[in-house]
């Protein structure tokens, strides 16, 4: 049975960083949520998705027109996930609860489940980042080995080559299998989660019906062949799956990120903030195009430390976090460009495919964490 996980008491850096970020918001007079910038961005991304879909099913007459349109649909769908539903799910989109809920439900409209995302992402991944056996985001066994404590199998030596094909199956697996498997088992991975209430279950089921209708029923009614629909659905999965997987992997599955084993007594060695800093890596900071498309998830450290702050503020928060980390001598991990982050992810996959040892978090707890008692939350 998995022990109840406990982080040491909040460190001096944790308290100081929150004080500085609070002071920055107070002095700049800015709201922690997205405001008008997010409303404009939301309309742009939703219009991009709708226009691409209408072009695809209503106007594309040749294979190359359909290919371009479905690539656009795949990227726009990822954009909805990165920027709109993700902020809504973290309640950082707006100070209005209904607007956060509305934007969060966008996930149900693109095939996912806001109910299970809340469990998997907000409650598990954000608390227990890169902890093998708890964080479902590093669980791809037996296909991939993403942590030294996971079983090494013969095919993992080639995983840096075939991982990309597996990433392409991510959306279809998520939409058609994962959410239903979670529902039947009452678990996300090894973590027991509550059952959805009637309203949440209706949303989940209606979302699936809506999404699958857009993928199959509408094109069939408009006279497209089932072969063309299936082929374009495969291409949609490749574009959507690889773009989503890559953004996650560049933040948590790179050489610079630590993988953590569950300690026998459940007491984690690093404080919660230091744990996030050890397991999370920024990429391509200062690249406005990447930052816009991935919804600020290139500033993944800032997102993990301040998930209730809208991603539009992450570049400013990054300066505050970096300065504090330097002062407190805690590593701030960052790959300067997308290409460097992708290279690091490939090397990480190659290393995990060859390594049998189980090095875990190497940083020793700092002095301020010497009295481990304060439980942040308990895992399964
Ligand atoms: Zn998040």
mmCIF file of C-alpha atoms and ligand atoms in Angstrom:
data_model
loop_
_atom_site.group_PDB
_atom_site.id
_atom_site.type_symbol
_atom_site.label_atom_id
_atom_site.label_comp_id
_atom_site.label_asym_id
_atom_site.label_seq_id
_atom_site.Cartn_x
_atom_site.Cartn_y
_atom_site.Cartn_z
ATOM 1 C CA UNK A 1 0.000 0.000 0.000
ATOM 2 C CA UNK A 2 1.245 3.486 -0.828
ATOM 3 C CA UNK A 3 2.174 5.434 2.328
ATOM 4 C CA UNK A 4 0.525 8.783 3.001
ATOM 5 C CA UNK A 5 2.900 11.355 1.526
ATOM 6 C CA UNK A 6 4.129 14.278 3.616
ATOM 7 C CA UNK A 7 6.215 17.261 2.635
ATOM 8 C CA UNK A 8 8.443 18.988 5.207
ATOM 9 C CA UNK A 9 7.304 22.317 6.623
ATOM 10 C CA UNK A 10 7.314 25.273 4.216
ATOM 11 C CA UNK A 11 10.822 26.678 3.824
ATOM 12 C CA UNK A 12 12.000 30.263 4.211
ATOM 13 C CA UNK A 13 12.216 30.489 0.400
ATOM 14 C CA UNK A 14 8.592 29.368 0.107
ATOM 15 C CA UNK A 15 7.381 32.073 2.462
ATOM 16 C CA UNK A 16 9.620 34.757 0.970
ATOM 17 C CA UNK A 17 8.614 34.001 -2.594
ATOM 18 C CA UNK A 18 4.928 34.242 -1.749
ATOM 19 C CA UNK A 19 5.584 37.506 0.064
ATOM 20 C CA UNK A 20 7.403 38.976 -2.961
ATOM 21 C CA UNK A 21 4.761 37.850 -5.457
ATOM 22 C CA UNK A 22 1.973 39.216 -3.247
ATOM 23 C CA UNK A 23 3.891 42.514 -3.012
ATOM 24 C CA UNK A 24 4.350 42.640 -6.802
ATOM 25 C CA UNK A 25 0.625 42.257 -7.421
ATOM 26 C CA UNK A 26 -0.145 44.820 -4.743
ATOM 27 C CA UNK A 27 2.352 47.408 -6.033
ATOM 28 C CA UNK A 28 1.575 46.899 -9.739
ATOM 29 C CA UNK A 29 -2.167 47.006 -9.080
ATOM 30 C CA UNK A 30 -2.694 44.036 -11.376
ATOM 31 C CA UNK A 31 -5.262 41.327 -10.877
ATOM 32 C CA UNK A 32 -4.023 37.740 -10.559
ATOM 33 C CA UNK A 33 -6.478 36.634 -13.222
ATOM 34 C CA UNK A 34 -6.275 37.137 -16.988
ATOM 35 C CA UNK A 35 -8.693 40.015 -17.581
ATOM 36 C CA UNK A 36 -9.386 41.402 -21.053
ATOM 37 C CA UNK A 37 -6.235 39.850 -22.541
ATOM 38 C CA UNK A 38 -7.585 36.384 -21.814
ATOM 39 C CA UNK A 39 -11.049 37.209 -23.149
ATOM 40 C CA UNK A 40 -9.534 38.383 -26.467
ATOM 41 C CA UNK A 41 -7.246 35.345 -26.579
ATOM 42 C CA UNK A 42 -10.182 33.031 -25.920
ATOM 43 C CA UNK A 43 -12.199 34.481 -28.805
ATOM 44 C CA UNK A 44 -9.187 34.263 -31.133
ATOM 45 C CA UNK A 45 -8.475 30.608 -30.335
ATOM 46 C CA UNK A 46 -12.132 29.548 -30.469
ATOM 47 C CA UNK A 47 -12.563 31.414 -33.788
ATOM 48 C CA UNK A 48 -9.385 29.727 -35.108
ATOM 49 C CA UNK A 49 -10.780 26.303 -34.134
ATOM 50 C CA UNK A 50 -14.274 26.945 -35.513
ATOM 51 C CA UNK A 51 -12.984 28.408 -38.807
ATOM 52 C CA UNK A 52 -10.546 25.486 -39.282
ATOM 53 C CA UNK A 53 -13.286 22.936 -38.629
ATOM 54 C CA UNK A 54 -15.753 24.624 -41.000
ATOM 55 C CA UNK A 55 -13.076 24.805 -43.710
ATOM 56 C CA UNK A 56 -12.270 21.119 -43.126
ATOM 57 C CA UNK A 57 -15.784 19.684 -43.279
ATOM 58 C CA UNK A 58 -17.433 22.241 -45.545
ATOM 59 C CA UNK A 59 -14.922 23.594 -48.043
ATOM 60 C CA UNK A 60 -11.824 21.384 -48.359
ATOM 61 C CA UNK A 61 -12.049 19.725 -51.794
ATOM 62 C CA UNK A 62 -8.569 18.280 -52.228
ATOM 63 C CA UNK A 63 -6.350 16.112 -50.021
ATOM 64 C CA UNK A 64 -3.876 18.930 -49.396
ATOM 65 C CA UNK A 65 -6.618 21.373 -48.400
ATOM 66 C CA UNK A 66 -8.034 18.787 -45.979
ATOM 67 C CA UNK A 67 -4.540 18.051 -44.612
ATOM 68 C CA UNK A 68 -3.804 21.716 -43.933
ATOM 69 C CA UNK A 69 -7.247 22.216 -42.373
ATOM 70 C CA UNK A 70 -6.958 19.207 -40.044
ATOM 71 C CA UNK A 71 -3.466 20.276 -38.932
ATOM 72 C CA UNK A 72 -4.990 23.645 -38.090
ATOM 73 C CA UNK A 73 -7.852 21.947 -36.191
ATOM 74 C CA UNK A 74 -5.328 19.843 -34.223
ATOM 75 C CA UNK A 75 -3.209 22.842 -33.241
ATOM 76 C CA UNK A 76 -6.238 24.974 -32.353
ATOM 77 C CA UNK A 77 -7.601 22.142 -30.188
ATOM 78 C CA UNK A 78 -4.294 22.029 -28.313
ATOM 79 C CA UNK A 79 -4.533 25.821 -27.988
ATOM 80 C CA UNK A 80 -7.953 25.515 -26.319
ATOM 81 C CA UNK A 81 -6.427 23.047 -23.855
ATOM 82 C CA UNK A 82 -3.247 25.016 -23.133
ATOM 83 C CA UNK A 83 -4.724 28.474 -22.760
ATOM 84 C CA UNK A 84 -8.448 28.338 -22.044
ATOM 85 C CA UNK A 85 -9.526 25.216 -20.188
ATOM 86 C CA UNK A 86 -6.242 24.928 -18.262
ATOM 87 C CA UNK A 87 -6.563 28.430 -16.778
ATOM 88 C CA UNK A 88 -10.279 27.842 -16.136
ATOM 89 C CA UNK A 89 -9.500 24.570 -14.354
ATOM 90 C CA UNK A 90 -6.992 26.314 -12.086
ATOM 91 C CA UNK A 91 -9.505 29.136 -11.452
ATOM 92 C CA UNK A 92 -6.929 31.619 -12.718
ATOM 93 C CA UNK A 93 -8.937 32.667 -15.774
ATOM 94 C CA UNK A 94 -11.239 35.024 -13.914
ATOM 95 C CA UNK A 95 -12.296 36.092 -10.437
ATOM 96 C CA UNK A 96 -15.823 34.988 -11.420
ATOM 97 C CA UNK A 97 -16.514 31.355 -10.562
ATOM 98 C CA UNK A 98 -18.974 30.868 -13.434
ATOM 99 C CA UNK A 99 -16.436 32.095 -15.999
ATOM 100 C CA UNK A 100 -13.771 29.721 -14.684
ATOM 101 C CA UNK A 101 -16.295 26.868 -14.899
ATOM 102 C CA UNK A 102 -17.414 27.847 -18.390
ATOM 103 C CA UNK A 103 -13.859 27.978 -19.735
ATOM 104 C CA UNK A 104 -12.974 24.749 -17.908
ATOM 105 C CA UNK A 105 -15.905 22.963 -19.601
ATOM 106 C CA UNK A 106 -14.242 23.707 -22.961
ATOM 107 C CA UNK A 107 -12.310 20.504 -22.245
ATOM 108 C CA UNK A 108 -15.523 18.461 -22.436
ATOM 109 C CA UNK A 109 -16.257 20.033 -25.831
ATOM 110 C CA UNK A 110 -12.924 18.851 -27.263
ATOM 111 C CA UNK A 111 -13.288 15.262 -26.075
ATOM 112 C CA UNK A 112 -11.804 15.268 -22.554
ATOM 113 C CA UNK A 113 -13.440 15.293 -19.144
ATOM 114 C CA UNK A 114 -13.158 18.332 -16.891
ATOM 115 C CA UNK A 115 -14.092 16.128 -13.913
ATOM 116 C CA UNK A 116 -11.213 13.673 -14.348
ATOM 117 C CA UNK A 117 -8.790 16.417 -15.424
ATOM 118 C CA UNK A 118 -9.434 18.122 -12.109
ATOM 119 C CA UNK A 119 -8.516 14.913 -10.268
ATOM 120 C CA UNK A 120 -5.565 13.913 -12.429
ATOM 121 C CA UNK A 121 -3.994 17.288 -13.076
ATOM 122 C CA UNK A 122 -4.986 19.681 -10.305
ATOM 123 C CA UNK A 123 -5.132 17.293 -7.357
ATOM 124 C CA UNK A 124 -2.495 14.684 -8.234
ATOM 125 C CA UNK A 125 0.014 16.033 -10.768
ATOM 126 C CA UNK A 126 0.302 19.504 -9.239
ATOM 127 C CA UNK A 127 0.822 18.180 -5.694
ATOM 128 C CA UNK A 128 2.943 15.117 -6.370
ATOM 129 C CA UNK A 129 4.848 16.115 -9.494
ATOM 130 C CA UNK A 130 7.117 13.380 -10.929
ATOM 131 C CA UNK A 131 6.551 11.032 -7.980
ATOM 132 C CA UNK A 132 6.594 7.598 -9.533
ATOM 133 C CA UNK A 133 3.502 5.604 -8.640
ATOM 134 C CA UNK A 134 1.448 8.715 -7.858
ATOM 135 C CA UNK A 135 1.804 11.218 -10.717
ATOM 136 C CA UNK A 136 -0.065 9.681 -13.651
ATOM 137 C CA UNK A 137 1.685 12.029 -16.081
ATOM 138 C CA UNK A 138 4.886 9.970 -15.861
ATOM 139 C CA UNK A 139 3.025 6.659 -16.105
ATOM 140 C CA UNK A 140 3.303 5.113 -19.573
ATOM 141 C CA UNK A 141 4.342 1.584 -18.608
ATOM 142 C CA UNK A 142 5.036 -0.880 -20.099
ATOM 143 C CA UNK A 143 5.425 1.146 -23.300
ATOM 144 C CA UNK A 144 7.751 3.852 -21.980
ATOM 145 C CA UNK A 145 10.041 4.092 -18.973
ATOM 146 C CA UNK A 146 9.908 7.650 -17.629
ATOM 147 C CA UNK A 147 11.503 7.194 -14.188
ATOM 148 C CA UNK A 148 14.550 5.251 -12.954
ATOM 149 C CA UNK A 149 12.340 3.360 -10.489
ATOM 150 C CA UNK A 150 10.175 1.956 -13.297
ATOM 151 C CA UNK A 151 10.874 -1.508 -14.719
ATOM 152 C CA UNK A 152 13.313 -1.523 -17.622
ATOM 153 C CA UNK A 153 12.108 -3.627 -20.544
ATOM 154 C CA UNK A 154 14.061 -4.602 -23.689
ATOM 155 C CA UNK A 155 12.180 -2.276 -26.049
ATOM 156 C CA UNK A 156 12.897 0.802 -23.917
ATOM 157 C CA UNK A 157 16.336 1.056 -25.541
ATOM 158 C CA UNK A 158 14.515 2.380 -28.623
ATOM 159 C CA UNK A 159 11.967 4.491 -26.773
ATOM 160 C CA UNK A 160 13.558 7.787 -27.886
ATOM 161 C CA UNK A 161 12.545 6.757 -31.417
ATOM 162 C CA UNK A 162 9.069 5.300 -30.978
ATOM 163 C CA UNK A 163 7.808 7.572 -28.161
ATOM 164 C CA UNK A 164 6.668 10.058 -30.818
ATOM 165 C CA UNK A 165 4.333 7.496 -32.348
ATOM 166 C CA UNK A 166 2.867 6.748 -28.919
ATOM 167 C CA UNK A 167 2.279 10.453 -28.273
ATOM 168 C CA UNK A 168 0.059 10.395 -31.375
ATOM 169 C CA UNK A 169 -2.303 7.954 -29.647
ATOM 170 C CA UNK A 170 -2.657 10.163 -26.581
ATOM 171 C CA UNK A 171 -5.895 11.983 -27.587
ATOM 172 C CA UNK A 172 -7.789 8.921 -28.804
ATOM 173 C CA UNK A 173 -6.741 6.950 -25.702
ATOM 174 C CA UNK A 174 -7.768 9.844 -23.465
ATOM 175 C CA UNK A 175 -11.139 10.402 -25.153
ATOM 176 C CA UNK A 176 -12.205 6.795 -25.691
ATOM 177 C CA UNK A 177 -10.447 4.840 -22.930
ATOM 178 C CA UNK A 178 -8.903 6.741 -19.996
ATOM 179 C CA UNK A 179 -11.965 8.672 -18.842
ATOM 180 C CA UNK A 180 -14.177 5.556 -18.995
ATOM 181 C CA UNK A 181 -11.528 3.410 -17.299
ATOM 182 C CA UNK A 182 -11.267 6.011 -14.503
ATOM 183 C CA UNK A 183 -15.052 6.026 -14.208
ATOM 184 C CA UNK A 184 -15.352 2.246 -13.938
ATOM 185 C CA UNK A 185 -12.387 1.792 -11.549
ATOM 186 C CA UNK A 186 -13.060 4.890 -9.430
ATOM 187 C CA UNK A 187 -9.349 5.618 -9.720
ATOM 188 C CA UNK A 188 -6.887 7.735 -11.686
ATOM 189 C CA UNK A 189 -3.898 5.392 -11.976
ATOM 190 C CA UNK A 190 -3.285 4.109 -8.445
ATOM 191 C CA UNK A 191 -5.105 7.028 -6.830
ATOM 192 C CA UNK A 192 -8.685 6.518 -5.656
ATOM 193 C CA UNK A 193 -10.841 9.479 -6.697
ATOM 194 C CA UNK A 194 -14.458 10.352 -5.935
ATOM 195 C CA UNK A 195 -17.169 9.299 -8.351
ATOM 196 C CA UNK A 196 -18.642 12.084 -10.488
ATOM 197 C CA UNK A 197 -21.966 13.497 -9.341
ATOM 198 C CA UNK A 198 -24.944 13.158 -11.712
ATOM 199 C CA UNK A 199 -24.354 16.588 -13.291
ATOM 200 C CA UNK A 200 -20.646 15.879 -13.805
ATOM 201 C CA UNK A 201 -21.408 12.482 -15.319
ATOM 202 C CA UNK A 202 -23.923 14.032 -17.726
ATOM 203 C CA UNK A 203 -21.294 16.604 -18.774
ATOM 204 C CA UNK A 204 -18.753 13.860 -19.346
ATOM 205 C CA UNK A 205 -21.107 11.767 -21.490
ATOM 206 C CA UNK A 206 -22.583 14.718 -23.425
ATOM 207 C CA UNK A 207 -19.056 15.989 -24.108
ATOM 208 C CA UNK A 208 -18.052 12.645 -25.621
ATOM 209 C CA UNK A 209 -21.209 12.533 -27.766
ATOM 210 C CA UNK A 210 -20.639 16.131 -28.954
ATOM 211 C CA UNK A 211 -16.966 15.532 -29.799
ATOM 212 C CA UNK A 212 -17.515 12.221 -31.593
ATOM 213 C CA UNK A 213 -20.419 13.773 -33.511
ATOM 214 C CA UNK A 214 -18.109 16.519 -34.777
ATOM 215 C CA UNK A 215 -15.472 13.956 -35.732
ATOM 216 C CA UNK A 216 -17.700 11.331 -37.398
ATOM 217 C CA UNK A 217 -21.410 12.195 -37.693
ATOM 218 C CA UNK A 218 -21.203 15.715 -39.175
ATOM 219 C CA UNK A 219 -18.649 14.780 -41.899
ATOM 220 C CA UNK A 220 -20.677 11.644 -42.773
ATOM 221 C CA UNK A 221 -23.878 13.662 -43.081
ATOM 222 C CA UNK A 222 -22.011 16.110 -45.343
ATOM 223 C CA UNK A 223 -21.089 13.241 -47.664
ATOM 224 C CA UNK A 224 -17.443 12.574 -46.765
ATOM 225 C CA UNK A 225 -16.238 8.978 -47.026
ATOM 226 C CA UNK A 226 -15.549 7.036 -43.848
ATOM 227 C CA UNK A 227 -12.006 6.286 -45.081
ATOM 228 C CA UNK A 228 -11.247 9.990 -45.507
ATOM 229 C CA UNK A 229 -12.731 10.728 -42.069
ATOM 230 C CA UNK A 230 -10.664 7.990 -40.402
ATOM 231 C CA UNK A 231 -7.487 9.115 -42.162
ATOM 232 C CA UNK A 232 -7.988 12.722 -41.123
ATOM 233 C CA UNK A 233 -8.845 11.651 -37.566
ATOM 234 C CA UNK A 234 -5.480 9.844 -37.415
ATOM 235 C CA UNK A 235 -3.735 13.009 -38.600
ATOM 236 C CA UNK A 236 -5.675 15.077 -36.036
ATOM 237 C CA UNK A 237 -4.451 12.729 -33.293
ATOM 238 C CA UNK A 238 -0.844 13.020 -34.455
ATOM 239 C CA UNK A 239 -0.926 16.845 -34.428
ATOM 240 C CA UNK A 240 -2.952 17.218 -31.235
ATOM 241 C CA UNK A 241 -1.217 14.371 -29.370
ATOM 242 C CA UNK A 242 2.364 15.277 -30.215
ATOM 243 C CA UNK A 243 1.841 18.983 -29.475
ATOM 244 C CA UNK A 244 0.234 18.249 -26.084
ATOM 245 C CA UNK A 245 2.732 15.559 -25.093
ATOM 246 C CA UNK A 246 5.751 17.597 -26.107
ATOM 247 C CA UNK A 247 4.706 20.594 -24.004
ATOM 248 C CA UNK A 248 4.305 18.366 -20.957
ATOM 249 C CA UNK A 249 7.469 16.348 -21.578
ATOM 250 C CA UNK A 250 9.666 19.433 -22.075
ATOM 251 C CA UNK A 251 8.628 20.592 -18.597
ATOM 252 C CA UNK A 252 8.886 17.361 -16.588
ATOM 253 C CA UNK A 253 10.620 14.648 -18.608
ATOM 254 C CA UNK A 254 13.960 16.214 -19.474
ATOM 255 C CA UNK A 255 17.486 15.629 -18.188
ATOM 256 C CA UNK A 256 17.222 18.617 -15.862
ATOM 257 C CA UNK A 257 14.106 17.333 -14.039
ATOM 258 C CA UNK A 258 14.282 14.983 -11.043
ATOM 259 C CA UNK A 259 12.184 11.841 -10.741
ATOM 260 C CA UNK A 260 11.166 10.916 -7.219
ATOM 261 C CA UNK A 261 10.445 7.570 -5.575
ATOM 262 C CA UNK A 262 7.854 7.193 -2.823
ATOM 263 C CA UNK A 263 9.868 7.081 0.431
ATOM 264 C CA UNK A 264 9.176 4.036 2.627
ATOM 265 C CA UNK A 265 7.878 6.246 5.447
ATOM 266 C CA UNK A 266 6.055 8.637 3.093
ATOM 267 C CA UNK A 267 8.183 11.625 4.196
ATOM 268 C CA UNK A 268 9.414 13.442 1.107
ATOM 269 C CA UNK A 269 12.939 14.873 1.348
ATOM 270 C CA UNK A 270 12.234 18.308 -0.114
ATOM 271 C CA UNK A 271 9.713 20.942 0.897
ATOM 272 C CA UNK A 272 6.778 21.327 -1.513
ATOM 273 C CA UNK A 273 8.211 24.396 -3.264
ATOM 274 C CA UNK A 274 11.694 22.884 -3.565
ATOM 275 C CA UNK A 275 10.107 19.679 -4.852
ATOM 276 C CA UNK A 276 8.375 21.658 -7.602
ATOM 277 C CA UNK A 277 11.627 23.428 -8.462
ATOM 278 C CA UNK A 278 13.445 20.074 -8.682
ATOM 279 C CA UNK A 279 10.863 18.338 -10.871
ATOM 280 C CA UNK A 280 9.814 21.185 -13.181
ATOM 281 C CA UNK A 281 11.750 22.943 -15.937
ATOM 282 C CA UNK A 282 10.961 26.082 -17.950
ATOM 283 C CA UNK A 283 11.655 26.213 -21.678
ATOM 284 C CA UNK A 284 12.002 28.990 -24.245
ATOM 285 C CA UNK A 285 11.268 31.846 -21.824
ATOM 286 C CA UNK A 286 10.954 35.147 -23.621
ATOM 287 C CA UNK A 287 9.670 33.528 -26.829
ATOM 288 C CA UNK A 288 6.323 35.303 -27.196
ATOM 289 C CA UNK A 289 4.993 33.060 -29.982
ATOM 290 C CA UNK A 290 5.677 29.862 -28.036
ATOM 291 C CA UNK A 291 4.383 31.473 -24.841
ATOM 292 C CA UNK A 292 1.140 32.554 -26.519
ATOM 293 C CA UNK A 293 0.439 29.174 -28.081
ATOM 294 C CA UNK A 294 1.288 27.008 -25.049
ATOM 295 C CA UNK A 295 -0.652 29.220 -22.641
ATOM 296 C CA UNK A 296 2.431 30.188 -20.633
ATOM 297 C CA UNK A 297 3.300 26.536 -19.994
ATOM 298 C CA UNK A 298 6.855 27.276 -21.120
ATOM 299 C CA UNK A 299 6.978 28.996 -17.689
ATOM 300 C CA UNK A 300 6.051 25.705 -16.068
ATOM 301 C CA UNK A 301 7.939 26.497 -12.835
ATOM 302 C CA UNK A 302 5.885 29.639 -12.299
ATOM 303 C CA UNK A 303 2.734 27.718 -13.193
ATOM 304 C CA UNK A 304 3.488 25.027 -10.607
ATOM 305 C CA UNK A 305 4.399 27.499 -7.897
ATOM 306 C CA UNK A 306 1.460 29.839 -8.608
ATOM 307 C CA UNK A 307 -1.266 27.855 -10.406
ATOM 308 C CA UNK A 308 -3.960 30.328 -9.307
ATOM 309 C CA UNK A 309 -2.202 33.141 -11.213
ATOM 310 C CA UNK A 310 -3.137 33.622 -14.881
ATOM 311 C CA UNK A 311 -0.436 32.664 -17.354
ATOM 312 C CA UNK A 312 -0.347 36.220 -18.744
ATOM 313 C CA UNK A 313 1.714 37.193 -15.656
ATOM 314 C CA UNK A 314 4.287 34.377 -15.772
ATOM 315 C CA UNK A 315 7.119 36.294 -17.514
ATOM 316 C CA UNK A 316 7.111 38.877 -14.691
ATOM 317 C CA UNK A 317 6.801 36.188 -12.017
ATOM 318 C CA UNK A 318 9.746 34.331 -13.569
ATOM 319 C CA UNK A 319 12.077 37.219 -12.764
ATOM 320 C CA UNK A 320 10.943 37.227 -9.136
ATOM 321 C CA UNK A 321 11.325 33.445 -8.815
ATOM 322 C CA UNK A 322 14.762 33.412 -10.459
ATOM 323 C CA UNK A 323 16.063 36.186 -8.235
ATOM 324 C CA UNK A 324 14.817 34.476 -5.066
ATOM 325 C CA UNK A 325 16.207 31.083 -6.144
ATOM 326 C CA UNK A 326 19.624 32.659 -6.739
ATOM 327 C CA UNK A 327 19.559 34.341 -3.323
ATOM 328 C CA UNK A 328 18.567 31.105 -1.547
ATOM 329 C CA UNK A 329 20.954 28.989 -3.635
ATOM 330 C CA UNK A 330 18.241 26.723 -5.029
ATOM 331 C CA UNK A 331 18.539 25.554 -8.659
ATOM 332 C CA UNK A 332 16.174 27.170 -11.188
ATOM 333 C CA UNK A 333 16.005 24.827 -14.172
ATOM 334 C CA UNK A 334 15.441 26.146 -17.673
ATOM 335 C CA UNK A 335 16.154 25.199 -21.279
ATOM 336 C CA UNK A 336 16.614 28.425 -23.262
ATOM 337 C CA UNK A 337 14.896 27.225 -26.449
ATOM 338 C CA UNK A 338 12.335 24.686 -27.634
ATOM 339 C CA UNK A 339 15.078 22.853 -29.549
ATOM 340 C CA UNK A 340 17.262 22.542 -26.467
ATOM 341 C CA UNK A 341 14.279 21.270 -24.474
ATOM 342 C CA UNK A 342 13.384 18.757 -27.204
ATOM 343 C CA UNK A 343 17.011 17.572 -27.331
ATOM 344 C CA UNK A 344 17.000 17.191 -23.560
ATOM 345 C CA UNK A 345 13.758 15.160 -23.717
ATOM 346 C CA UNK A 346 15.279 12.831 -26.340
ATOM 347 C CA UNK A 347 18.420 12.312 -24.240
ATOM 348 C CA UNK A 348 16.224 11.722 -21.178
ATOM 349 C CA UNK A 349 14.269 9.006 -23.020
ATOM 350 C CA UNK A 350 17.496 7.415 -24.218
ATOM 351 C CA UNK A 351 18.979 7.439 -20.718
ATOM 352 C CA UNK A 352 15.818 6.007 -19.153
ATOM 353 C CA UNK A 353 15.841 3.290 -21.802
ATOM 354 C CA UNK A 354 19.342 2.223 -20.871
ATOM 355 C CA UNK A 355 19.579 2.796 -17.145
ATOM 356 C CA UNK A 356 18.718 0.228 -14.482
ATOM 357 C CA UNK A 357 19.785 2.085 -11.363
ATOM 358 C CA UNK A 358 17.371 4.199 -9.386
ATOM 359 C CA UNK A 359 18.869 7.593 -8.592
ATOM 360 C CA UNK A 360 16.216 9.765 -7.035
ATOM 361 C CA UNK A 361 16.211 13.346 -5.758
ATOM 362 C CA UNK A 362 19.812 14.292 -5.144
ATOM 363 C CA UNK A 363 19.409 17.651 -3.405
ATOM 364 C CA UNK A 364 19.637 17.434 0.357
ATOM 365 C CA UNK A 365 16.862 19.215 2.269
ATOM 366 C CA UNK A 366 17.836 22.745 3.232
ATOM 367 C CA UNK A 367 18.128 23.781 6.860
ATOM 368 C CA UNK A 368 14.741 25.434 6.899
ATOM 369 C CA UNK A 369 13.112 22.091 6.110
ATOM 370 C CA UNK A 370 14.764 20.278 9.012
ATOM 371 C CA UNK A 371 11.518 19.705 10.863
ATOM 372 C CA UNK A 372 9.387 17.633 8.547
ATOM 373 C CA UNK A 373 5.921 17.626 9.971
ATOM 374 C CA UNK A 374 3.580 19.725 7.973
ATOM 375 C CA UNK A 375 1.498 17.590 5.643
ATOM 376 C CA UNK A 376 0.400 19.462 2.537
ATOM 377 C CA UNK A 377 -1.897 16.680 1.493
ATOM 378 C CA UNK A 378 -2.127 12.917 1.550
ATOM 379 C CA UNK A 379 -1.836 10.710 -1.497
ATOM 380 C CA UNK A 380 -3.526 7.415 -1.967
HETATM 381 ZN ZN1 LIG B 1 -1.694 23.023 -14.432
#
